[in-house]
Short mmCIF file of the C-alpha atoms (twelve columns), coordinates in Angstrom:
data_MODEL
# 
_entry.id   MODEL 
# 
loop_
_atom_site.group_PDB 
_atom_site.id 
_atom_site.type_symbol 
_atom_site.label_atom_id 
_atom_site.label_alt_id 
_atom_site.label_comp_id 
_atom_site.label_asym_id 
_atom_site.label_seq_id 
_atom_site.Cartn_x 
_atom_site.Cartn_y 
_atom_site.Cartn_z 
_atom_site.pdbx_PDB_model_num 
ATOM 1   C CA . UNK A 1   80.512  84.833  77.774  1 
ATOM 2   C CA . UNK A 2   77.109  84.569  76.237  1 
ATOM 3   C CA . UNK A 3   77.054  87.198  72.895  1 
ATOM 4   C CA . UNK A 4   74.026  89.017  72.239  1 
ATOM 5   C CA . UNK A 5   74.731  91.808  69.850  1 
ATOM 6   C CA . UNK A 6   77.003  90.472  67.005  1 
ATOM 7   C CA . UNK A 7   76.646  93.617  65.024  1 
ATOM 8   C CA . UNK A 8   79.474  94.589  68.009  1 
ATOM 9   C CA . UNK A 9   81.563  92.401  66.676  1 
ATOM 10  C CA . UNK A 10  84.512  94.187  64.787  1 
ATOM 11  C CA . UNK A 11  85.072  96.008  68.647  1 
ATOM 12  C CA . UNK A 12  85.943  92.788  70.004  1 
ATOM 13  C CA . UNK A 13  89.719  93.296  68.503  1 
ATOM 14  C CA . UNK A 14  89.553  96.738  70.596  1 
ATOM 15  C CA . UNK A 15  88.405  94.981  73.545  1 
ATOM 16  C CA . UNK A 16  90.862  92.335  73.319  1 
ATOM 17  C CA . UNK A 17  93.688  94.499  73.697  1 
ATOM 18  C CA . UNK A 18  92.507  94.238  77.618  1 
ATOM 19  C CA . UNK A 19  92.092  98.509  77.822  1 
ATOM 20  C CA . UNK A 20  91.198  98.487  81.280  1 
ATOM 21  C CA . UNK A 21  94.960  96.967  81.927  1 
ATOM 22  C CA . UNK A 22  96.617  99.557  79.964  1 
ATOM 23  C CA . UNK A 23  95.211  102.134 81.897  1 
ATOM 24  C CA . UNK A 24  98.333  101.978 84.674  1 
ATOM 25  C CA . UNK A 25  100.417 101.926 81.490  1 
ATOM 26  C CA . UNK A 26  99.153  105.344 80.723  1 
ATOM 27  C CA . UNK A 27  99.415  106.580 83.959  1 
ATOM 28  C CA . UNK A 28  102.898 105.794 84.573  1 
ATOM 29  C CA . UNK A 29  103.818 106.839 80.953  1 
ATOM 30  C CA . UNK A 30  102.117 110.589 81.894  1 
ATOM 31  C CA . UNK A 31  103.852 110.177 85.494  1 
ATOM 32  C CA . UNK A 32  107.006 110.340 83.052  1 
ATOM 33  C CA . UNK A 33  105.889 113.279 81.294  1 
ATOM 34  C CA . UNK A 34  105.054 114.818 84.446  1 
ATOM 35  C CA . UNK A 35  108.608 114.239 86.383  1 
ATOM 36  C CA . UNK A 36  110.702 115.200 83.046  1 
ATOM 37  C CA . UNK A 37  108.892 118.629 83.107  1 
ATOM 38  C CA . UNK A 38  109.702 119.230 86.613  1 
ATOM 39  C CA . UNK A 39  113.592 117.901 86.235  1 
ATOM 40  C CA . UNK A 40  114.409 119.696 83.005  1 
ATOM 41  C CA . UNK A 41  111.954 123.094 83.990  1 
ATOM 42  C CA . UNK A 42  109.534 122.597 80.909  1 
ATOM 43  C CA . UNK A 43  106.217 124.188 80.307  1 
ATOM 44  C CA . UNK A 44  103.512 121.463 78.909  1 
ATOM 45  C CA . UNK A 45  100.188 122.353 78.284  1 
ATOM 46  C CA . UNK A 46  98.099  120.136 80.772  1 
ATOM 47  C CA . UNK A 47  95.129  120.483 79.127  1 
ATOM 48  C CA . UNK A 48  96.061  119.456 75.252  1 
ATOM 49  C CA . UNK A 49  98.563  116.876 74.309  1 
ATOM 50  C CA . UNK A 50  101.529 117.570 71.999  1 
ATOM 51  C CA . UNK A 51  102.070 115.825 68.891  1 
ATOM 52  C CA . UNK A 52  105.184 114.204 70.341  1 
ATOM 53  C CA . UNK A 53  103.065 113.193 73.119  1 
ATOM 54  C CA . UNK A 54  100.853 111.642 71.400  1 
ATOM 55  C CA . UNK A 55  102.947 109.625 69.108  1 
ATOM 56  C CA . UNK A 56  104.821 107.827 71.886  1 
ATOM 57  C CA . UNK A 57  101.323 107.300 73.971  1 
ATOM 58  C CA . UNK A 58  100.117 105.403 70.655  1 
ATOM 59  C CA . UNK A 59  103.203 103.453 69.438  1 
ATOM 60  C CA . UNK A 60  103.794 102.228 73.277  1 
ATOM 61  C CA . UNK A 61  100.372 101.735 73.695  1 
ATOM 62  C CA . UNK A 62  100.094 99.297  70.412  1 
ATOM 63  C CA . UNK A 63  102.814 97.311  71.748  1 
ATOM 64  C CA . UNK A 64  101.693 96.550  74.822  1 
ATOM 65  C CA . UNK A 65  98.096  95.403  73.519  1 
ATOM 66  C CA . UNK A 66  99.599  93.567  70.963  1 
ATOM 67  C CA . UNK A 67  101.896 92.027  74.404  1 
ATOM 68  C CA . UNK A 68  98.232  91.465  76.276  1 
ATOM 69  C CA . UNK A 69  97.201  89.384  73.106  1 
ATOM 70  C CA . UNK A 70  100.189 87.448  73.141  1 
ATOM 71  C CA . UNK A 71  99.801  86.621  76.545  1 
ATOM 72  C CA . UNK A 72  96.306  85.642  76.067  1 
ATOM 73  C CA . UNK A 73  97.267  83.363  73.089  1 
ATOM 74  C CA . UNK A 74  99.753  81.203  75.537  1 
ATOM 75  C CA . UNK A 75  97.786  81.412  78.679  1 
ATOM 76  C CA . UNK A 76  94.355  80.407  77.497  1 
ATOM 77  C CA . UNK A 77  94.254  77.207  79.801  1 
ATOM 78  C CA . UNK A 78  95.251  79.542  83.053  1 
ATOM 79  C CA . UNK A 79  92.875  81.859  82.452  1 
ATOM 80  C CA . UNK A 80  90.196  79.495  82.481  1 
ATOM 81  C CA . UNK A 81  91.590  78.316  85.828  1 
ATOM 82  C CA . UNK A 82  91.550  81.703  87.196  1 
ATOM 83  C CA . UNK A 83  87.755  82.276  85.287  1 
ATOM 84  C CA . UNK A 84  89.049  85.356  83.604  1 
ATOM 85  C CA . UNK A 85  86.618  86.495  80.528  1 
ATOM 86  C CA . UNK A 86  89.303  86.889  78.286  1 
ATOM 87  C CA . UNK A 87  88.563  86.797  74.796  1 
ATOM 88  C CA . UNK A 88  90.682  83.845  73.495  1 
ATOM 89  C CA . UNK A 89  90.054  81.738  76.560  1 
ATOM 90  C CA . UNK A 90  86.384  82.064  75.813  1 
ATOM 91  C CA . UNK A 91  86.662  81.758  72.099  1 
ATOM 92  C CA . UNK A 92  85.432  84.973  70.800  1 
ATOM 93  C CA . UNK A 93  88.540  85.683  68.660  1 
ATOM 94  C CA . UNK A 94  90.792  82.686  67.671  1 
ATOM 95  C CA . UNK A 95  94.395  82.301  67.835  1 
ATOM 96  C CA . UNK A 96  94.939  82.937  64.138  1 
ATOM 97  C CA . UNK A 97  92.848  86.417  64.298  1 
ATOM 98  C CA . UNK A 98  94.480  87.380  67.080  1 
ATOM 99  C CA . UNK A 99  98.222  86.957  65.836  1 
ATOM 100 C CA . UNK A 100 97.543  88.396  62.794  1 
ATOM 101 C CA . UNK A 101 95.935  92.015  64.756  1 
ATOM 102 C CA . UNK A 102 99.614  91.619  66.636  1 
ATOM 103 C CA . UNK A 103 101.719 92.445  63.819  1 
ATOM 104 C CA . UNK A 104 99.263  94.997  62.639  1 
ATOM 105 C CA . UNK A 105 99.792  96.780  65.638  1 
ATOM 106 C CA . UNK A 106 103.639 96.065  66.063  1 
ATOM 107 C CA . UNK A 107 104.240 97.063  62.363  1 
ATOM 108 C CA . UNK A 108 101.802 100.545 63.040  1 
ATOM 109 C CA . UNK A 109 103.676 101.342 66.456  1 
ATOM 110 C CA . UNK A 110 107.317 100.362 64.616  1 
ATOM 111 C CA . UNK A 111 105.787 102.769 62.058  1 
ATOM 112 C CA . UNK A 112 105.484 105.547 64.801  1 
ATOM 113 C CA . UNK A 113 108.963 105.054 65.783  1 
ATOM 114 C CA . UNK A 114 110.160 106.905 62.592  1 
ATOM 115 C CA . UNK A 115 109.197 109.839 64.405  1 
ATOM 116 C CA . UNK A 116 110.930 109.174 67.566  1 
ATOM 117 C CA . UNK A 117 114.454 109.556 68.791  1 
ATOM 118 C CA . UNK A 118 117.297 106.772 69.063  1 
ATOM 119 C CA . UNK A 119 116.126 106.422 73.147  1 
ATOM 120 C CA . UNK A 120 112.176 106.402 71.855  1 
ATOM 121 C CA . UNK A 121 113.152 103.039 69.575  1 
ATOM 122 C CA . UNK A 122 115.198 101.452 71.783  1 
ATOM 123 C CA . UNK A 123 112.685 101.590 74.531  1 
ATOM 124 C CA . UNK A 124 109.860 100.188 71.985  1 
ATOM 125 C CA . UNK A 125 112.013 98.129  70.825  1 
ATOM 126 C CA . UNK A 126 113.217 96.282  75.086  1 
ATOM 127 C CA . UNK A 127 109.086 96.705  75.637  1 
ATOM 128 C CA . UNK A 128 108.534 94.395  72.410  1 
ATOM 129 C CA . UNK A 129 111.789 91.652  73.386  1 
ATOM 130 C CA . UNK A 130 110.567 92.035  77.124  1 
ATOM 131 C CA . UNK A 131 106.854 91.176  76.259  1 
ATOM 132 C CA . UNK A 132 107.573 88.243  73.698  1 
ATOM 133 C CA . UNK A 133 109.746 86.894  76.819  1 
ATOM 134 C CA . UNK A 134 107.187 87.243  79.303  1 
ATOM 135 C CA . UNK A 135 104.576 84.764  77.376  1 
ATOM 136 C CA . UNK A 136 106.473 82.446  75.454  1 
ATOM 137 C CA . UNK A 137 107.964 79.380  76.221  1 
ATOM 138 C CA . UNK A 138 110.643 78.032  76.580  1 
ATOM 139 C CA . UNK A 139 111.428 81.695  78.425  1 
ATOM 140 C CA . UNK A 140 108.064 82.178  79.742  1 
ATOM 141 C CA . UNK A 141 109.248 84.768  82.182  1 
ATOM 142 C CA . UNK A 142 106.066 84.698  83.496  1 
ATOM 143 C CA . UNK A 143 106.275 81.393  84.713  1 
ATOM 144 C CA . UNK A 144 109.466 82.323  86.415  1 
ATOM 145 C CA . UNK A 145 109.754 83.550  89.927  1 
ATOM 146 C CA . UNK A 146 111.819 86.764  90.614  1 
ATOM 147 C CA . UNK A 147 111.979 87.314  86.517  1 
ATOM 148 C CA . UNK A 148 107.816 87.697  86.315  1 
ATOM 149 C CA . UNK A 149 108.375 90.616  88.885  1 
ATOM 150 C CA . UNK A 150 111.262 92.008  87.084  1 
ATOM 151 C CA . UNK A 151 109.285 91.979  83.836  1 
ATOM 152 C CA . UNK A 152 106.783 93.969  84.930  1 
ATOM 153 C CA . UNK A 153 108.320 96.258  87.541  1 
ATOM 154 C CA . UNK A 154 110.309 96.869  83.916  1 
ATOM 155 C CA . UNK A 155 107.569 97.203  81.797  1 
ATOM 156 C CA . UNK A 156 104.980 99.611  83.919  1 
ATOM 157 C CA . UNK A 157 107.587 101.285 86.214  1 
ATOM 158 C CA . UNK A 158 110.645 101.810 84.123  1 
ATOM 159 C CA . UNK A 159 109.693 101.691 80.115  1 
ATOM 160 C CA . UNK A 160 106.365 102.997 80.472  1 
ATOM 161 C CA . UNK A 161 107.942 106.008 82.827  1 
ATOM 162 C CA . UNK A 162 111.109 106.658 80.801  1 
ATOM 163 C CA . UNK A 163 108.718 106.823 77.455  1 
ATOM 164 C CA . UNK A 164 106.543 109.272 78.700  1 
ATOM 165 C CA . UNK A 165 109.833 111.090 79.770  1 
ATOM 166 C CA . UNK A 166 111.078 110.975 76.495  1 
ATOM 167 C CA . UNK A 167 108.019 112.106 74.929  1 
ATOM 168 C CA . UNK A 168 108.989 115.731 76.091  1 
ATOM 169 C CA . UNK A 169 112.713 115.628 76.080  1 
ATOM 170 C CA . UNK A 170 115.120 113.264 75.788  1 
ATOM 171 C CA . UNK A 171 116.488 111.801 79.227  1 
ATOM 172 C CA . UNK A 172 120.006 111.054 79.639  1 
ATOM 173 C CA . UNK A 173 121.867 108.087 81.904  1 
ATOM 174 C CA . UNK A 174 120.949 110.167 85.331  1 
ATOM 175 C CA . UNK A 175 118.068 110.743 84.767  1 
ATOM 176 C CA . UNK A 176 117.235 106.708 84.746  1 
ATOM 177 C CA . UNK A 177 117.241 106.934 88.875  1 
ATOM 178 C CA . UNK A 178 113.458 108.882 88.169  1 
ATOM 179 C CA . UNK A 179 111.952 105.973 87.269  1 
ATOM 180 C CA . UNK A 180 113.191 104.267 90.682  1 
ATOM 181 C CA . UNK A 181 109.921 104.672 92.171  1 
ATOM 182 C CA . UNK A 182 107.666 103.348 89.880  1 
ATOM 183 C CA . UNK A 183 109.796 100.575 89.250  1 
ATOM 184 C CA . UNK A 184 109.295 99.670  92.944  1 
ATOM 185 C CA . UNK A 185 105.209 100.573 92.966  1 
ATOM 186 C CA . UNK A 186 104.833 98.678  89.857  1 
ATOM 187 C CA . UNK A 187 106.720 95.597  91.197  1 
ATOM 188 C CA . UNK A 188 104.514 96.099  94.890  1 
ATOM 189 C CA . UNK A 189 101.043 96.019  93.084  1 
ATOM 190 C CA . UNK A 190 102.238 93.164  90.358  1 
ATOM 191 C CA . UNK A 191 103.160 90.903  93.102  1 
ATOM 192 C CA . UNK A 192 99.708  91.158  94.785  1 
ATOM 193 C CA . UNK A 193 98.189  90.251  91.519  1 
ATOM 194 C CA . UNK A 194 100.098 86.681  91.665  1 
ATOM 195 C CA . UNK A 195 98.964  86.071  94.902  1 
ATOM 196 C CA . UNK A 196 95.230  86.335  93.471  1 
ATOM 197 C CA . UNK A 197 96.018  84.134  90.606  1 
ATOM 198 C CA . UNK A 198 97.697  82.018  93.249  1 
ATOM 199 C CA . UNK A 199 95.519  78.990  93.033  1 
ATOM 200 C CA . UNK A 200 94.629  79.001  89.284  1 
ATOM 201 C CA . UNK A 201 98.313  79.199  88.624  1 
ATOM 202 C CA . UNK A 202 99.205  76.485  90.384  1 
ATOM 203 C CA . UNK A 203 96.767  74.289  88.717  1 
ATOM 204 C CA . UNK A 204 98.470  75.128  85.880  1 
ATOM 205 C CA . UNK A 205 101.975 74.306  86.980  1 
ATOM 206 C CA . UNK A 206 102.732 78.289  86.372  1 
ATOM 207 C CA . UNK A 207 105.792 78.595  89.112  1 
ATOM 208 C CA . UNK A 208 104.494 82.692  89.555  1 
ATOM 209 C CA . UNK A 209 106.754 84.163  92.724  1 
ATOM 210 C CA . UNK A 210 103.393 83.369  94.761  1 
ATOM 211 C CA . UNK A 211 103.602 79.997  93.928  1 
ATOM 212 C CA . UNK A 212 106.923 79.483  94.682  1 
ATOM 213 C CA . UNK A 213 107.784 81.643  97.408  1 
ATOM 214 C CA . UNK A 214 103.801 81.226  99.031  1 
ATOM 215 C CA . UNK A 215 101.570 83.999  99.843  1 
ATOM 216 C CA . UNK A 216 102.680 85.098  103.069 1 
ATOM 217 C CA . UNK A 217 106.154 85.887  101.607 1 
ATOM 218 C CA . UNK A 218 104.964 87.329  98.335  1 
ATOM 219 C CA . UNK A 219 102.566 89.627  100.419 1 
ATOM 220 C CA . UNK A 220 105.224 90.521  102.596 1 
ATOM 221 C CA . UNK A 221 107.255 91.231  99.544  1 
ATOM 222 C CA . UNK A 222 104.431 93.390  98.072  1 
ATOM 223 C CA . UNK A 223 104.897 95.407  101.397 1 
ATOM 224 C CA . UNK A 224 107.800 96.206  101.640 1 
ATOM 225 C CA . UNK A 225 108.573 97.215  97.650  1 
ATOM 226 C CA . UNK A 226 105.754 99.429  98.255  1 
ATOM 227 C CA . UNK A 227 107.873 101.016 101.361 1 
ATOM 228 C CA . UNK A 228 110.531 101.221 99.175  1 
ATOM 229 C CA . UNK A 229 108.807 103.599 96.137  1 
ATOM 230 C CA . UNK A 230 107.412 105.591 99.059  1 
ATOM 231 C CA . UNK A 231 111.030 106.571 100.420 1 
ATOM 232 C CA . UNK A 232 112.384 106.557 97.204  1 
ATOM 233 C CA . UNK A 233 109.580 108.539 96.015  1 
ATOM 234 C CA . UNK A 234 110.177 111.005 98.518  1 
ATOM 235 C CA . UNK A 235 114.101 111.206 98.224  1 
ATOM 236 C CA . UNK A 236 113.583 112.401 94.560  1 
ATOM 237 C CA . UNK A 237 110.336 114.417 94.831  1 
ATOM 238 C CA . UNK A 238 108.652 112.022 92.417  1 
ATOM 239 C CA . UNK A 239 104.907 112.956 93.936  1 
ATOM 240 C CA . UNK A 240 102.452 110.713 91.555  1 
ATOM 241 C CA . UNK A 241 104.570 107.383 93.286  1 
ATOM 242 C CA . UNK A 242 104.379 109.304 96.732  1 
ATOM 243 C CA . UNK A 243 100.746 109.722 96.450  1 
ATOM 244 C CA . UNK A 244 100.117 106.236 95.196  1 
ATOM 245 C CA . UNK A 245 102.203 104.700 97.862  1 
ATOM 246 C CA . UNK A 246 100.586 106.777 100.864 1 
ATOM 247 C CA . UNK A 247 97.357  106.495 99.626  1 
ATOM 248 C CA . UNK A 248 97.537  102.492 99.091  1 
ATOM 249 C CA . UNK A 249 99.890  101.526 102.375 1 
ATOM 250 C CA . UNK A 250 96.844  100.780 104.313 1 
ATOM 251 C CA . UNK A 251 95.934  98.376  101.355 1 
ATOM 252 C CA . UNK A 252 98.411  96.696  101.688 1 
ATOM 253 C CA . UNK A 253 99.123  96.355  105.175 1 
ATOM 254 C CA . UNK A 254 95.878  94.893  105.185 1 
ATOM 255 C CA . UNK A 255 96.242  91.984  102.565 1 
ATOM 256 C CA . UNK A 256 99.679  91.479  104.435 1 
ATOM 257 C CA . UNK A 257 97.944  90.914  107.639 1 
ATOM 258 C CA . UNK A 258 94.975  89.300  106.937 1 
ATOM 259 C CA . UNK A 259 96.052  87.369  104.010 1 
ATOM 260 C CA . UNK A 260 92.803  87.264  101.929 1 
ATOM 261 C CA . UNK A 261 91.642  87.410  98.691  1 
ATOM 262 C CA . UNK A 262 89.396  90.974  99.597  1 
ATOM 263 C CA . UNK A 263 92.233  92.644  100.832 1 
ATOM 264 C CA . UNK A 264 94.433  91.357  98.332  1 
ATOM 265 C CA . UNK A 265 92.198  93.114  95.585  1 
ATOM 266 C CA . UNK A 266 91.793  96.107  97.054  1 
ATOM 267 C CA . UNK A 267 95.299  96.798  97.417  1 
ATOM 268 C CA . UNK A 268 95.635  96.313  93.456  1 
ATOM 269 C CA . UNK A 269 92.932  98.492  93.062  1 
ATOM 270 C CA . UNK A 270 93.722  101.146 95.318  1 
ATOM 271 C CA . UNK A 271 97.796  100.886 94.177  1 
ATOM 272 C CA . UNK A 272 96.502  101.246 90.245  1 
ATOM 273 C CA . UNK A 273 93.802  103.654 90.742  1 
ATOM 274 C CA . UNK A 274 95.500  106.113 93.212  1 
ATOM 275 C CA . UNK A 275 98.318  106.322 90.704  1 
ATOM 276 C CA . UNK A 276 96.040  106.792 87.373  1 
ATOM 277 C CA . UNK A 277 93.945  109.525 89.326  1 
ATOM 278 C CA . UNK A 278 96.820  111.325 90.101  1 
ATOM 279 C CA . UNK A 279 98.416  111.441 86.721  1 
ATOM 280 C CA . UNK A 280 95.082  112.606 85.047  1 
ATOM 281 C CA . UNK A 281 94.457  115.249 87.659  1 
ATOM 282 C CA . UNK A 282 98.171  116.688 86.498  1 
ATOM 283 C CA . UNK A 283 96.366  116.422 82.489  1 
ATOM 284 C CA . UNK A 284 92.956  117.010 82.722  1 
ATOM 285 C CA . UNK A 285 93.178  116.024 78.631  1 
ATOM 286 C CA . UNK A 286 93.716  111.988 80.224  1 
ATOM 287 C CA . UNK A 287 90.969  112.401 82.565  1 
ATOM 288 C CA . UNK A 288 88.814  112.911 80.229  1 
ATOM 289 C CA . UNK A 289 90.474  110.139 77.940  1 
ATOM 290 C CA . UNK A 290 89.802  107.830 80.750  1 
ATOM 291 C CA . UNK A 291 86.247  108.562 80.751  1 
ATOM 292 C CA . UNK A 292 85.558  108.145 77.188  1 
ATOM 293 C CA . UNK A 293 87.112  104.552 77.517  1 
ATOM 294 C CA . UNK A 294 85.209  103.556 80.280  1 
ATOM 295 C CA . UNK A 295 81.724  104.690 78.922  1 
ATOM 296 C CA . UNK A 296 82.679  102.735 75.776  1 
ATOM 297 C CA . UNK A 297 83.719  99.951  77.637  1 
ATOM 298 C CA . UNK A 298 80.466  99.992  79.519  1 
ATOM 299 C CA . UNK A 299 78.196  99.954  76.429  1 
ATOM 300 C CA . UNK A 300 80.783  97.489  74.630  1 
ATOM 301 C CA . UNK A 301 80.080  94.796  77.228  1 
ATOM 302 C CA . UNK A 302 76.551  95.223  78.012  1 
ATOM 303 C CA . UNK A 303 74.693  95.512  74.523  1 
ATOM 304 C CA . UNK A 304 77.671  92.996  73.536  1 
ATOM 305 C CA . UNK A 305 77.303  90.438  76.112  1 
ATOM 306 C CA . UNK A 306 74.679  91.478  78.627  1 
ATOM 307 C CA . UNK A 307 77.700  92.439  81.656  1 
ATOM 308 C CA . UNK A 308 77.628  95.300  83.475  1 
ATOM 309 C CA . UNK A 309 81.135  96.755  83.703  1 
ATOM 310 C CA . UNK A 310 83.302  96.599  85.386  1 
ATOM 311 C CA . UNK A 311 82.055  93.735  87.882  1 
ATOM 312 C CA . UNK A 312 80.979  91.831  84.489  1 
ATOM 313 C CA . UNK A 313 78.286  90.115  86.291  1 
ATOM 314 C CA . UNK A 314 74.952  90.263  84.472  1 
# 
């Protein structure tokens, strides 16, 4: 990426954090908030966060940007394979920079957790383990078939869900099975994203499950853990999954079938943005949340770099 305004610089350690991946993080984390309202019989105010809310929403949030830079870090070679404008791949921030924002942000969102419960910590604490695991050799569970899916199915579907849960009231053992859904919609839409990184990947000698199992079965996969959140989904009344999954099928179906890269995206974008919609028409307070990030994102990467977001073309 070609700079242009380096007054802008100081928001490139914003913009690193990758905010336009965290957005399904958010949406599953308020999916959480939503579900453990309707479970336990709560009344939230959908139109102002509470305190509590917003705690966990920023300590989970730090962790998983400071897991995006991590990632970065160790997969700078891949994602010039894949010709992702990442920040470290391209050289804007260097390694050194960028691991020492990660334990600013772990030792802020470990901060946080003095304010949350023994389930609030523990979850921070499996999101932090399950992150460092994910990027870092000799685990790398990224580079691992089956355990990449796991990871994130884990990380978006279960974590994120459980700590939204748990920013209202405190789930117990059975309520883990509400977070059966996600777990499945977040595995369905993750899987689709290896088969687009299929070829840079392999280049790379990263053994993703598309790599290893090929993209017919991976899509196939994909398919069928989607079918999965949407009956599980509508076994437990869990309606921001349901909507995702109905709304996204024919997504799906369609990368399945045809087997391209077109199809293949839109699935990913339908599965993530059908989900996020949902969850910010059920708080109007992360609708407009969403909004502010993306006009800031838009101005960040044109008067930074000359791209017009989000296509980043110039």
């Amino acid at each position: 990426m070609q700079v242009r305004n380096s007054k802008l610089k100081f928001l490139d350690y914003f913009f690193v954090l990758r905010p336009s991946i965290l957005v399904p993080v958010w949406a599953f984390f308020f999916a959480g908030v939503f579900k453990a309202s309707q479970v336990k019989d709560l009344s939230l105010n959908h139109f102002s966060p509470s305190p509590k809310i917003l705690i966990y929403f920023l300590a989970f949030t730090l962790v998983m940007g400071a897991v995006y830079i991590l990632n970065q870090i160790f997969d700078r070679e891949t994602d010039k394979q894949n010709d992702k404008l990442y920040f470290l791949s391209e050289g804007i921030i260097s390694v050194k920079n960028a691991s020492i924002e990660i334990f600013i942000l772990l030792g802020i969102s470990f901060f946080l957790s003095s304010f949350m419960n023994l389930n609030g910590i523990i979850l921070l604490i499996l999101l932090t383990i399950l992150g460092i695991f994910y990027s870092v050799p000799p685990i790398k569970l990224k580079a691992r078939p089956i355990f990449d899916l796991l990871a994130n199915a884990l990380a978006y579907g279960t974590i994120s869900f459980l700590a939204g849960w748990n920013s209202v009231t405190e789930f117990a053992l059975e309520d883990l099975i509400f977070s059966v859904p996600s777990f499945f919609c977040a595995g369905a839409v993750f899987l689709n994203t290896t088969f687009l990184d299929y070829e840079g990947d392999k280049k790379t000698n990263q053994i993703t499950s598309a790599v290893f199992f090929g993209q017919t079965k991976v899509l196939l996969f994909a398919l069928f853990l989607l079918i999965l959140g949407i009956v599980s989904a509508i076994y437990l009344q869990e309606f921001v999954s349901l909507g995702m999954g109905l709304i996204s099928f024919f997504f799906f179906y369609k990368a399945f079938s045809t087997k391209t890269q077109e199809w293949t995206l839109k699935s990913v974008l339908f599965g993530t943005e059908s989900y996020t919609v949902i969850s910010a028409l059920i708080f109007p307070y992360f609708l407009f949340f969403l909004l502010v990030i993306f006009l800031l994102t838009k101005f960040y990467y044109k008067s930074r770099f000359g791209l017009n977001y989000p296509k980043l073309t110039k």
